[in-house]
Short mmCIF file of C-alpha atoms in Angstrom, two decimals:
data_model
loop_
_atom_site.label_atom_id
_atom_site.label_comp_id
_atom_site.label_asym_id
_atom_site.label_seq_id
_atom_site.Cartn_x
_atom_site.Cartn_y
_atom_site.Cartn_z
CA UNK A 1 -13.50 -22.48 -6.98
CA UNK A 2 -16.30 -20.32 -4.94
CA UNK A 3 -15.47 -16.87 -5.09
CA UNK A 4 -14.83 -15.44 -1.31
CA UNK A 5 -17.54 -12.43 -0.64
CA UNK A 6 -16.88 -9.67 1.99
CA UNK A 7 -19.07 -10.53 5.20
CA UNK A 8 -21.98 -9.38 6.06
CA UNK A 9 -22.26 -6.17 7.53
CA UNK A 10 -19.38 -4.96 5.54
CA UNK A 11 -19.30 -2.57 2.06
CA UNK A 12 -16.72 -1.77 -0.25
CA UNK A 13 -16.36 1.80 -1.28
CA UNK A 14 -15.49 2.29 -4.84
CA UNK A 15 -16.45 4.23 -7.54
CA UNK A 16 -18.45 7.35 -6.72
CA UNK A 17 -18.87 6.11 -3.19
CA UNK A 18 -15.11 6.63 -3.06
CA UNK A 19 -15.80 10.24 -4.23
CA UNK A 20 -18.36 10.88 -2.26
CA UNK A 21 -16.15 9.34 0.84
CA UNK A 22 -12.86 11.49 -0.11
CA UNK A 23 -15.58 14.68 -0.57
CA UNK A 24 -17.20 14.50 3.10
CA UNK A 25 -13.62 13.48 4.19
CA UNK A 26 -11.88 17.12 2.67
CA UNK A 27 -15.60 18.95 3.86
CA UNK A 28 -14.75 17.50 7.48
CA UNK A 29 -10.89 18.51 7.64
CA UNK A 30 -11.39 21.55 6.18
CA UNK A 31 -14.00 22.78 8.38
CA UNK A 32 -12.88 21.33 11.81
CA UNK A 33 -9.54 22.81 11.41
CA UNK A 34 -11.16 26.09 10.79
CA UNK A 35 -13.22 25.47 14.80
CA UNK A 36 -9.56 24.66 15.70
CA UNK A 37 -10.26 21.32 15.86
CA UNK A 38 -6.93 18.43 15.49
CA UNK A 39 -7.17 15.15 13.83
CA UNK A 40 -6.47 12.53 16.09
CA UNK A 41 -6.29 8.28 15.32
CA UNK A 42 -6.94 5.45 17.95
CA UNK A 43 -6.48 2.20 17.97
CA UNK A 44 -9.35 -0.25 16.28
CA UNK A 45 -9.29 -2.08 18.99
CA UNK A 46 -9.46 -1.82 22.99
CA UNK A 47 -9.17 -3.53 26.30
CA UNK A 48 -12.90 -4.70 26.37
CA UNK A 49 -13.84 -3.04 29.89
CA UNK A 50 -12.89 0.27 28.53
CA UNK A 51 -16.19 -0.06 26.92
CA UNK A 52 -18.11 -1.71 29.38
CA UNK A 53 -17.21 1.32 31.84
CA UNK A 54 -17.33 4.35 29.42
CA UNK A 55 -20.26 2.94 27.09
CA UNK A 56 -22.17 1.04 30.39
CA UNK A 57 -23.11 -2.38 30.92
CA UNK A 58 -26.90 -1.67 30.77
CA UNK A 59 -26.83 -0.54 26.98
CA UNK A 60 -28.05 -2.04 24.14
CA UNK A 61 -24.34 -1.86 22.13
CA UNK A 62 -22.75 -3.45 24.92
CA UNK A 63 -24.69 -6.37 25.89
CA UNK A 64 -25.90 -7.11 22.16
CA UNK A 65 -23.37 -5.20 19.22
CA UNK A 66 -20.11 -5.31 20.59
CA UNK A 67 -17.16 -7.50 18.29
CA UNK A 68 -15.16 -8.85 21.27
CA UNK A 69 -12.72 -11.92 21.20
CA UNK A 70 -9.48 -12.95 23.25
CA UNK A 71 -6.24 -12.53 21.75
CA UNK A 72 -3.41 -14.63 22.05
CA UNK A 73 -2.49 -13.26 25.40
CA UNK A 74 -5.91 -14.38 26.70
CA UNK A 75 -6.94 -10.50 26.80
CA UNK A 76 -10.38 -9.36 25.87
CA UNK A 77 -10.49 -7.18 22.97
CA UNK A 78 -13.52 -5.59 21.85
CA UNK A 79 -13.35 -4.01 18.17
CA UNK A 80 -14.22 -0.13 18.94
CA UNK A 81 -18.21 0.30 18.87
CA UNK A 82 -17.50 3.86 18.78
CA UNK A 83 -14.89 6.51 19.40
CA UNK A 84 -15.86 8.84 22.25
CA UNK A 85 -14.45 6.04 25.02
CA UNK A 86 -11.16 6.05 22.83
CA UNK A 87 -10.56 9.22 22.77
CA UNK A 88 -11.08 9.48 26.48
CA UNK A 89 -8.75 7.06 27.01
CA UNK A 90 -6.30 8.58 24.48
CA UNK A 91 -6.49 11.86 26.21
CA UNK A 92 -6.10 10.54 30.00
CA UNK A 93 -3.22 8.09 28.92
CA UNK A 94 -1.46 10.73 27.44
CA UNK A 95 -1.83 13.31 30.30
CA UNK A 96 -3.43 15.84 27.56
CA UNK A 97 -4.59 18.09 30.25
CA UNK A 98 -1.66 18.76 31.85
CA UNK A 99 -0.44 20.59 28.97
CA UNK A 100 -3.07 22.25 27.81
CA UNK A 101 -6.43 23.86 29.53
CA UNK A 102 -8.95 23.06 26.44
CA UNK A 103 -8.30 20.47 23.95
CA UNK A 104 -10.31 20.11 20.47
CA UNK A 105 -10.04 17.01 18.45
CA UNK A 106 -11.53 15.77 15.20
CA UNK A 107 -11.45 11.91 13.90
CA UNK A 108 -12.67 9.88 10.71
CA UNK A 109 -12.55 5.98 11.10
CA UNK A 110 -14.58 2.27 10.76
CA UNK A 111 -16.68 1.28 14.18
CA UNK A 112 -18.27 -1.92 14.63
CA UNK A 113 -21.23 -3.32 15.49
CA UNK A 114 -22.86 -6.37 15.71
CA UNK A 115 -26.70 -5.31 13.82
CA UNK A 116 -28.89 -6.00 11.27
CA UNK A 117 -27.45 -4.66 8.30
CA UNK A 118 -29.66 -2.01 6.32
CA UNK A 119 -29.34 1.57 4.24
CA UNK A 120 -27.04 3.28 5.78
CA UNK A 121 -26.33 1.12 8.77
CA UNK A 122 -23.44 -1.83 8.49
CA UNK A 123 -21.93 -3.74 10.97
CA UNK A 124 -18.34 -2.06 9.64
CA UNK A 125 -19.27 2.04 9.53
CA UNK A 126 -17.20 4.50 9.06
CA UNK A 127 -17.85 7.28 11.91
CA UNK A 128 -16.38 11.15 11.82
CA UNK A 129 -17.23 12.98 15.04
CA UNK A 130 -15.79 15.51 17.52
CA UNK A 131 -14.30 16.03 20.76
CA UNK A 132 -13.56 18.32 23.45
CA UNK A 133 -12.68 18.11 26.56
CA UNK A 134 -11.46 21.14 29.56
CA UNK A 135 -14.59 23.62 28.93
CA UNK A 136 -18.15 23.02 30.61
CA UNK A 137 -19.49 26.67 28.77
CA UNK A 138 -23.06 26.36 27.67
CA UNK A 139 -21.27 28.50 24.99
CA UNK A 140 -19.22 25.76 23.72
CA UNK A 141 -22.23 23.37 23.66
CA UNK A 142 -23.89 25.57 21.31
CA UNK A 143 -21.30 25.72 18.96
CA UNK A 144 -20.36 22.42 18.78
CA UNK A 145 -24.19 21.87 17.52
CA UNK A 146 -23.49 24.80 15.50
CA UNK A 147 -20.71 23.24 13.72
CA UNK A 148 -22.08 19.65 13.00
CA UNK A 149 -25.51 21.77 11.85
CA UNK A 150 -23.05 24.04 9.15
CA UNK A 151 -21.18 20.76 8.77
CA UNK A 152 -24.24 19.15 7.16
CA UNK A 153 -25.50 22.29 5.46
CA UNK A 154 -22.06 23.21 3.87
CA UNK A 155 -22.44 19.24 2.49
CA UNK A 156 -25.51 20.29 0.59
CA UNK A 157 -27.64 18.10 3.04
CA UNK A 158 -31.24 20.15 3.45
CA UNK A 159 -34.45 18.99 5.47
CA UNK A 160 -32.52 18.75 8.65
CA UNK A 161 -33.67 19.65 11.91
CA UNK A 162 -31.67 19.76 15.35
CA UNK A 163 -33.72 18.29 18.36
CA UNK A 164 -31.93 19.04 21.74
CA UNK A 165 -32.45 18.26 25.21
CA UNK A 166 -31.20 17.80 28.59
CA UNK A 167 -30.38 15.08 30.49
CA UNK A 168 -29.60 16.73 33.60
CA UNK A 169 -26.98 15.16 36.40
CA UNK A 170 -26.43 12.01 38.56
CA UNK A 171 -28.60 13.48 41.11
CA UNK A 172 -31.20 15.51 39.14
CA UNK A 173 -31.44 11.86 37.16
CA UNK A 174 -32.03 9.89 40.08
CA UNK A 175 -34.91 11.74 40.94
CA UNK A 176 -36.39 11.89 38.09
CA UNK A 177 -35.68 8.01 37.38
CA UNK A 178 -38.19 7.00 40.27
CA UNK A 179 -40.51 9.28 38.91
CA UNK A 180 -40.10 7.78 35.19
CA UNK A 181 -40.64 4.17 36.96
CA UNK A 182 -43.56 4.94 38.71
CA UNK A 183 -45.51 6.18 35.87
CA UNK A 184 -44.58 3.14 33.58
CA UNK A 185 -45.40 0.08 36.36
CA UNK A 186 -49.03 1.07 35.66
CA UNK A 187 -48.01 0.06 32.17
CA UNK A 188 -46.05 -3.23 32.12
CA UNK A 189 -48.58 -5.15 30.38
CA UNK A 190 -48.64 -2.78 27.76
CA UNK A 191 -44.46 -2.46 26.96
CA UNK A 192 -42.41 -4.76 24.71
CA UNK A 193 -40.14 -7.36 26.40
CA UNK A 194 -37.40 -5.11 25.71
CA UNK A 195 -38.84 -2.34 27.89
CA UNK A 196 -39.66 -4.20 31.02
CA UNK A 197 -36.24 -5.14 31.12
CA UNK A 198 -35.25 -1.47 31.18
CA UNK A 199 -37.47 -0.33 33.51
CA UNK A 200 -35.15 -1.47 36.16
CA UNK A 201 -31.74 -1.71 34.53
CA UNK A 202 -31.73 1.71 32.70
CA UNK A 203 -35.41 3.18 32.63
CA UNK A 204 -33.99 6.36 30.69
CA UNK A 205 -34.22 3.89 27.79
CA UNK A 206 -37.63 3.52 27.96
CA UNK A 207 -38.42 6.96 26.23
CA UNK A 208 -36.27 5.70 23.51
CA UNK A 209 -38.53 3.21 22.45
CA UNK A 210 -38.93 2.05 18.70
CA UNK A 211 -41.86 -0.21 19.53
CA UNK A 212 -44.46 1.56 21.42
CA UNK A 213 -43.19 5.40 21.61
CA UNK A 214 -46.16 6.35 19.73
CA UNK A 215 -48.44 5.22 22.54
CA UNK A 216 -50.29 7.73 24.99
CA UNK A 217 -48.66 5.91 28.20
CA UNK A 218 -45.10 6.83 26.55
CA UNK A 219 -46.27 10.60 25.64
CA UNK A 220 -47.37 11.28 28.83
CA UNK A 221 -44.15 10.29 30.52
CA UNK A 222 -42.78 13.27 33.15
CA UNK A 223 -40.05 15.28 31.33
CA UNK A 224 -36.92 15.44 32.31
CA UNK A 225 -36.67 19.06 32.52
CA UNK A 226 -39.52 19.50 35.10
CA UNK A 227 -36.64 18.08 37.27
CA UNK A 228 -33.45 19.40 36.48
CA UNK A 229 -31.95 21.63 39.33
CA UNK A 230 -31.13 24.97 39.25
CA UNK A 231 -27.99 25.63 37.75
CA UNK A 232 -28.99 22.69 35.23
CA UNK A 233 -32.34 24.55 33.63
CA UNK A 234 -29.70 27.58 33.75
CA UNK A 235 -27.53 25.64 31.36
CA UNK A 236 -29.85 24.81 29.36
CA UNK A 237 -31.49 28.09 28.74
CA UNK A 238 -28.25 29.57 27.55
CA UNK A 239 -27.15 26.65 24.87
CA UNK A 240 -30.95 27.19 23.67
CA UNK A 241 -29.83 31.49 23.57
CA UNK A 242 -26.72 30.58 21.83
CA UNK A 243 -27.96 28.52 19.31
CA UNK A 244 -30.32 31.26 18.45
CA UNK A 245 -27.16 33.51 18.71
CA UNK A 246 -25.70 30.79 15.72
CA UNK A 247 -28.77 31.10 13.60
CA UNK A 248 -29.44 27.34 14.41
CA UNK A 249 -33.19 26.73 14.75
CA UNK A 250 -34.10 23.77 17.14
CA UNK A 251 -37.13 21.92 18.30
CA UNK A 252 -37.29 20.87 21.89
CA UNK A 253 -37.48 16.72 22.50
CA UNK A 254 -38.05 15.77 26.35
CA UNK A 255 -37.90 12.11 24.78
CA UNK A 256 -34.61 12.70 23.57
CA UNK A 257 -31.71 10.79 25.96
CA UNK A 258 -29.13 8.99 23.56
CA UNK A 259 -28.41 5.30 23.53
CA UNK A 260 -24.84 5.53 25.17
CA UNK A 261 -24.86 5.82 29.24
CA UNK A 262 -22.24 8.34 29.59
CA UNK A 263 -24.48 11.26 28.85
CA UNK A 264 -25.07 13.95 31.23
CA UNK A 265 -26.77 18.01 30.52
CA UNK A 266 -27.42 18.47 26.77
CA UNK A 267 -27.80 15.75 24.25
CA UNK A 268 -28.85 16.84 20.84
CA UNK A 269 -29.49 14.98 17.37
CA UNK A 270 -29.74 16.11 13.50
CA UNK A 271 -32.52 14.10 11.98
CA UNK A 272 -33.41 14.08 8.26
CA UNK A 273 -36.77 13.25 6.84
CA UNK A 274 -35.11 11.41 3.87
CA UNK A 275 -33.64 8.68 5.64
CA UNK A 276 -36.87 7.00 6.94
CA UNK A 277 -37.90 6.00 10.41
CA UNK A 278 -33.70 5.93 11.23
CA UNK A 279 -33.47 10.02 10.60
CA UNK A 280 -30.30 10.75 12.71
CA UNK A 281 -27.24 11.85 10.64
CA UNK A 282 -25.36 13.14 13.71
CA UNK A 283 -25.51 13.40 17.57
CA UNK A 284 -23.83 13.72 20.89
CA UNK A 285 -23.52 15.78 23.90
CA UNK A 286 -21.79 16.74 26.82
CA UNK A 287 -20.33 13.59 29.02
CA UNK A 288 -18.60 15.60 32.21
CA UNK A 289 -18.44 12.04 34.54
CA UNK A 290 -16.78 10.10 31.74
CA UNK A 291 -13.41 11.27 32.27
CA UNK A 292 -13.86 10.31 36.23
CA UNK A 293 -15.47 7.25 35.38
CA UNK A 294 -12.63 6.37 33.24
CA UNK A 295 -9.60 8.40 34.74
CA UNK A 296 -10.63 9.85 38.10
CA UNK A 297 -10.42 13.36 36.10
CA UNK A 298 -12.81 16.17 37.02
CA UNK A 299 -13.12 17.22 33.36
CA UNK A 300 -15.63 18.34 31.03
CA UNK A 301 -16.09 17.25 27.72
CA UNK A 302 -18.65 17.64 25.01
CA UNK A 303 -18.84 16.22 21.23
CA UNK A 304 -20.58 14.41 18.72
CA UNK A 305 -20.33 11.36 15.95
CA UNK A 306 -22.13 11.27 12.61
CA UNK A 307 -22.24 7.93 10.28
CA UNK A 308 -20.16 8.30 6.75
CA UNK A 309 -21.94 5.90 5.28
CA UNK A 310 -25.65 7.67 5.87
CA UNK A 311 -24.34 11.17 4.95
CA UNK A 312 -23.17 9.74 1.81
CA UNK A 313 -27.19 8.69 0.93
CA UNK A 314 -27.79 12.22 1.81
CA UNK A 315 -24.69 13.85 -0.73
CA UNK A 316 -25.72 14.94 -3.95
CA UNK A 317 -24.09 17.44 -5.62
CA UNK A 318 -20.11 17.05 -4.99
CA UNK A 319 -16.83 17.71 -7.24
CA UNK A 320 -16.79 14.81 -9.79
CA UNK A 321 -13.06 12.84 -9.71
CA UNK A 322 -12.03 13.86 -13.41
CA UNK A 323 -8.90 14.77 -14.86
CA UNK A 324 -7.69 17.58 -15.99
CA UNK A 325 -5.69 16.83 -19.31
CA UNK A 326 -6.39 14.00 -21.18
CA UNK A 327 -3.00 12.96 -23.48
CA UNK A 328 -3.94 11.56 -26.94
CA UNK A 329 -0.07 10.63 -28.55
CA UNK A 330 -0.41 9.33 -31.74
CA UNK A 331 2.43 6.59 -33.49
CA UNK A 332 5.01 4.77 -31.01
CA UNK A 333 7.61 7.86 -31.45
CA UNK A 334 5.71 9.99 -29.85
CA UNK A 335 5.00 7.83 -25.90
CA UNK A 336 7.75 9.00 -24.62
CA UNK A 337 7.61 12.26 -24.79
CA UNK A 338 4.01 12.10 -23.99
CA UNK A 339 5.01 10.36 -20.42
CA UNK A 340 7.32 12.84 -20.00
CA UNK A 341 4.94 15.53 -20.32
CA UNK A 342 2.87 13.79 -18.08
CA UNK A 343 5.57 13.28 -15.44
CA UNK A 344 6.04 17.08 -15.27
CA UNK A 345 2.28 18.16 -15.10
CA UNK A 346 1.56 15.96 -11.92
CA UNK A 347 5.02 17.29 -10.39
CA UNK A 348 2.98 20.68 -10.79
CA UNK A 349 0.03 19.52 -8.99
CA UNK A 350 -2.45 18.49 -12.07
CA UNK A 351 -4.40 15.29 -12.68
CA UNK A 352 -3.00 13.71 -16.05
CA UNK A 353 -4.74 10.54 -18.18
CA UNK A 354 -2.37 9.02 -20.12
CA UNK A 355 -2.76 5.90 -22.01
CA UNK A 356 0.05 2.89 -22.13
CA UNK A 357 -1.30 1.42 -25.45
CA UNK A 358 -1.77 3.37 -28.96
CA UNK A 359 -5.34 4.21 -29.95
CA UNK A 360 -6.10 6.01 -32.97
CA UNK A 361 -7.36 9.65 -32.91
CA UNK A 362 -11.21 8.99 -32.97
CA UNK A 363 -10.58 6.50 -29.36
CA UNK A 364 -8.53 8.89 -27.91
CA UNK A 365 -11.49 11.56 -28.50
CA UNK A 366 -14.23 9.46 -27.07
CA UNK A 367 -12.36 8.52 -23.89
CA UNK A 368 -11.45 12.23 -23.58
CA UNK A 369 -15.38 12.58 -23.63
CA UNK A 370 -16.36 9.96 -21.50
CA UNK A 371 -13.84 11.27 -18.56
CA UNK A 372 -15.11 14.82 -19.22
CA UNK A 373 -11.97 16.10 -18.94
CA UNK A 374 -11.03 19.73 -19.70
CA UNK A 375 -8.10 19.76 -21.50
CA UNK A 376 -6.29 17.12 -24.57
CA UNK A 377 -3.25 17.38 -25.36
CA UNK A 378 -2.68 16.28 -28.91
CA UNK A 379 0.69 14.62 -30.10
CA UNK A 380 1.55 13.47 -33.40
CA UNK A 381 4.66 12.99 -35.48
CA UNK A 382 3.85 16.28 -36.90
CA UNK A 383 3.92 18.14 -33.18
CA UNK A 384 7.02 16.27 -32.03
CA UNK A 385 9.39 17.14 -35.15
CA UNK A 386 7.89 20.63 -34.29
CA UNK A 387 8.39 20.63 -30.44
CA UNK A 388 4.62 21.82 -29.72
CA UNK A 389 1.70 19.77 -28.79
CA UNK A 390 -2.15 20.48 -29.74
CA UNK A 391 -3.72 21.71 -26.44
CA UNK A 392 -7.72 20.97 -27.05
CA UNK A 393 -10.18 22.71 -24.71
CA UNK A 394 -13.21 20.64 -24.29
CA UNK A 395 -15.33 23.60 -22.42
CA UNK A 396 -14.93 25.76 -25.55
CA UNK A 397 -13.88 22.89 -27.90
CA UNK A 398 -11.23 25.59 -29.24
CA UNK A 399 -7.67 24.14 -30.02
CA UNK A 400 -4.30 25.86 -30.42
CA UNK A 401 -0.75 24.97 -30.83
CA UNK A 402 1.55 25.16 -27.56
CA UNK A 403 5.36 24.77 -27.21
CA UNK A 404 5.95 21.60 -25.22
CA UNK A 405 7.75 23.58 -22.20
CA UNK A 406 4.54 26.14 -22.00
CA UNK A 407 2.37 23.81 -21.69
CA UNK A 408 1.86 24.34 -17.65
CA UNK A 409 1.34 28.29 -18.63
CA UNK A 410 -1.77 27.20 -20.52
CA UNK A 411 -3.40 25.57 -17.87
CA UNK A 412 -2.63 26.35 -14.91
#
């Protein structure tokens, strides 16, 4: 019979990938709740036009990634692409704002999208990211960036640099979209396919081009910035202050716009040189017309998403899953009371290896080894009659004799 393989797309975590996964997972909560940041879990699945309107129609993960199917009520459900949508919709349907002026929130879950597979990219990732919604402070923009940055750092990730821009408003955009068009129909023999279909659908795509970016035509593009209005450049000039304020250095990208619609002011993205051509670990932005788009809501709201699965290529050094006493009983009269020891060192909060089948004392010593655990406990015939146990360290390889009920005083 054929043995059935996991689809495409999709990866199993085991092994140190699971440590690595449980690591970053800790490193998130730990930090996030320190901003003041909640956990919060959505549904893996939505009503299909909740993308469509929060993502946009126009984008690439809508009209070519999505994972959408009817159910059996004849509904349209659309696996969740990404989170920031959900958690809009989350926040609205549960009238949030009414019961509190700023809210924070923090999540850790698979997205899906239909793409060529590739390092760090599957068509089942796992995404953490960040949300806030109630405060439209420049202040609050900065330290969001500020966070993911320390985030990344406090992982042991290096070589990263934060590109930021802005993206400006409805109107400010509209301007300069006409602008952006005009300078690239003097080009349209010279774009990929995928281009000239932006150029009317969503020309802010254009400077986000894989294909030809590197060409004069696309350098030379009007910046954004040259047409943001007043209050907008003001913005702008104090998230660039506060980051300084942070310690976060940044280089400037006019290029820089996002692949997700719902942008609006500052977008910003942490690229690594380590990763290849793909360099992004972690980006967002502000988004202050999703929540009218979506709820009819004049709210602000400002976050960002990074990929598990590419800050795990980026992980290094991280706390090895070992445990710390290794049990080596010797002769059948002695399991139980090793089990029982066992029993009351995890009730005390300590990992505990404990074999279910008798080895002899040279097996038990080379598994100790292998699991480079720090502590053996030692019983024999000899230590039972006695009511002590040998307690082996393996960081000083010294070894002494313990009563059975001190045990937890020696190791603890």
């Amino acid at each position: 019979m054929e043995l059935i393989r996991k689809p495409k797309g999709t990866k199993d975590i085991i092994g140190e990938d699971a440590v690595k996964y449980i690591y970053i997972s800790n490193v998130t909560q730990e930090m996030f709740e320190n901003y003041g940041y909640k956990f919060a879990k959505t549904p893996i699945f939505e009503e299909t036009d909740l993308f469509k309107r929060g993502i946009g129609e126009a984008t690439d993960v809508v009209e070519k990634e999505m994972y959408t199917f009817k159910d059996k009520g004849d509904r349209s459900i659309t696996l969740r692409p990404e989170n920031t949508a959900s958690m809009v919709r989350c926040y609205l349907e549960n009238s949030i704002y009414a019961k509190e002026d700023v809210s924070r929130f923090y999540y850790n879950g698979s997205m899906f999208r239909y793409e060529r597979p590739q390092a760090g990219r599957q068509r089942e990732f796992n995404q953490i990211g960040v949300e806030v919604f109630g405060e439209k402070s420049p202040i609050l923009d900065a330290e969001v960036i500020a966070m993911g940055y320390n985030f990344l750092t406090k992982l042991g990730i290096t070589d990263l640099e934060v590109k930021i821009n802005s993206v400006g408003s409805k109107g400010s955009r509209t301007i300069y979209r006409e602008k952006l068009v005009e300078h690239f129909q003097s080009h349209l023999d010279d774009m990929c396919e995928d281009c000239k279909d932006r150029i009317n659908r969503n020309p802010l795509r254009l400077l986000d081009c894989k294909v030809d970016g590197d060409k004069d035509f696309y350098k030379s593009a009007p910046s954004i910035i040259d047409y943001l209005f007043e209050d907008e450049r003001k913005h702008y000039e104090e998230v660039k202050k506060y980051l300084t304020i942070f310690g976060v250095k940044f280089t400037e990208d006019p290029t820089l716009v996002r692949g997700l619609d719902y942008y609006s002011s500052t977008v910003f993205e942490i690229v690594t040189n380590k990763l290849g051509s793909q360099g992004t670990v972690l980006g967002g932005g502000r988004y202050d017309n999703l929540l009218k788009e979506l709820g009819d809501k004049d709210i602000p709201a400002f976050g960002f998403a990074a990929g598990v699965e590419r800050v795990m290529m980026l992980v290094e050094d991280y706390p090895k899953d070992v445990p710390d006493v290794y049990i080596a009983w010797l002769g059948e009269n002695a399991i139980e009371t090793a089990m029982k020891i066992a029993d009351s060192l995890r009730k005390e909060n300590v990992k505990v290896y404990v074999d279910y089948s008798s080895k002899g004392m040279k097996s038990h010593m080379k598994k100790a080894d292998k699991l480079e655990t720090k502590y053996c406990i030692i019983l024999g015939e000899d230590e039972l009659n006695k009511g002590i146990v040998l307690l082996k360290d393996f960081s000083t390889r010294e070894q002494k004799e313990v009563k059975i009920e001190e045990i937890i005083n020696h190791i603890k």
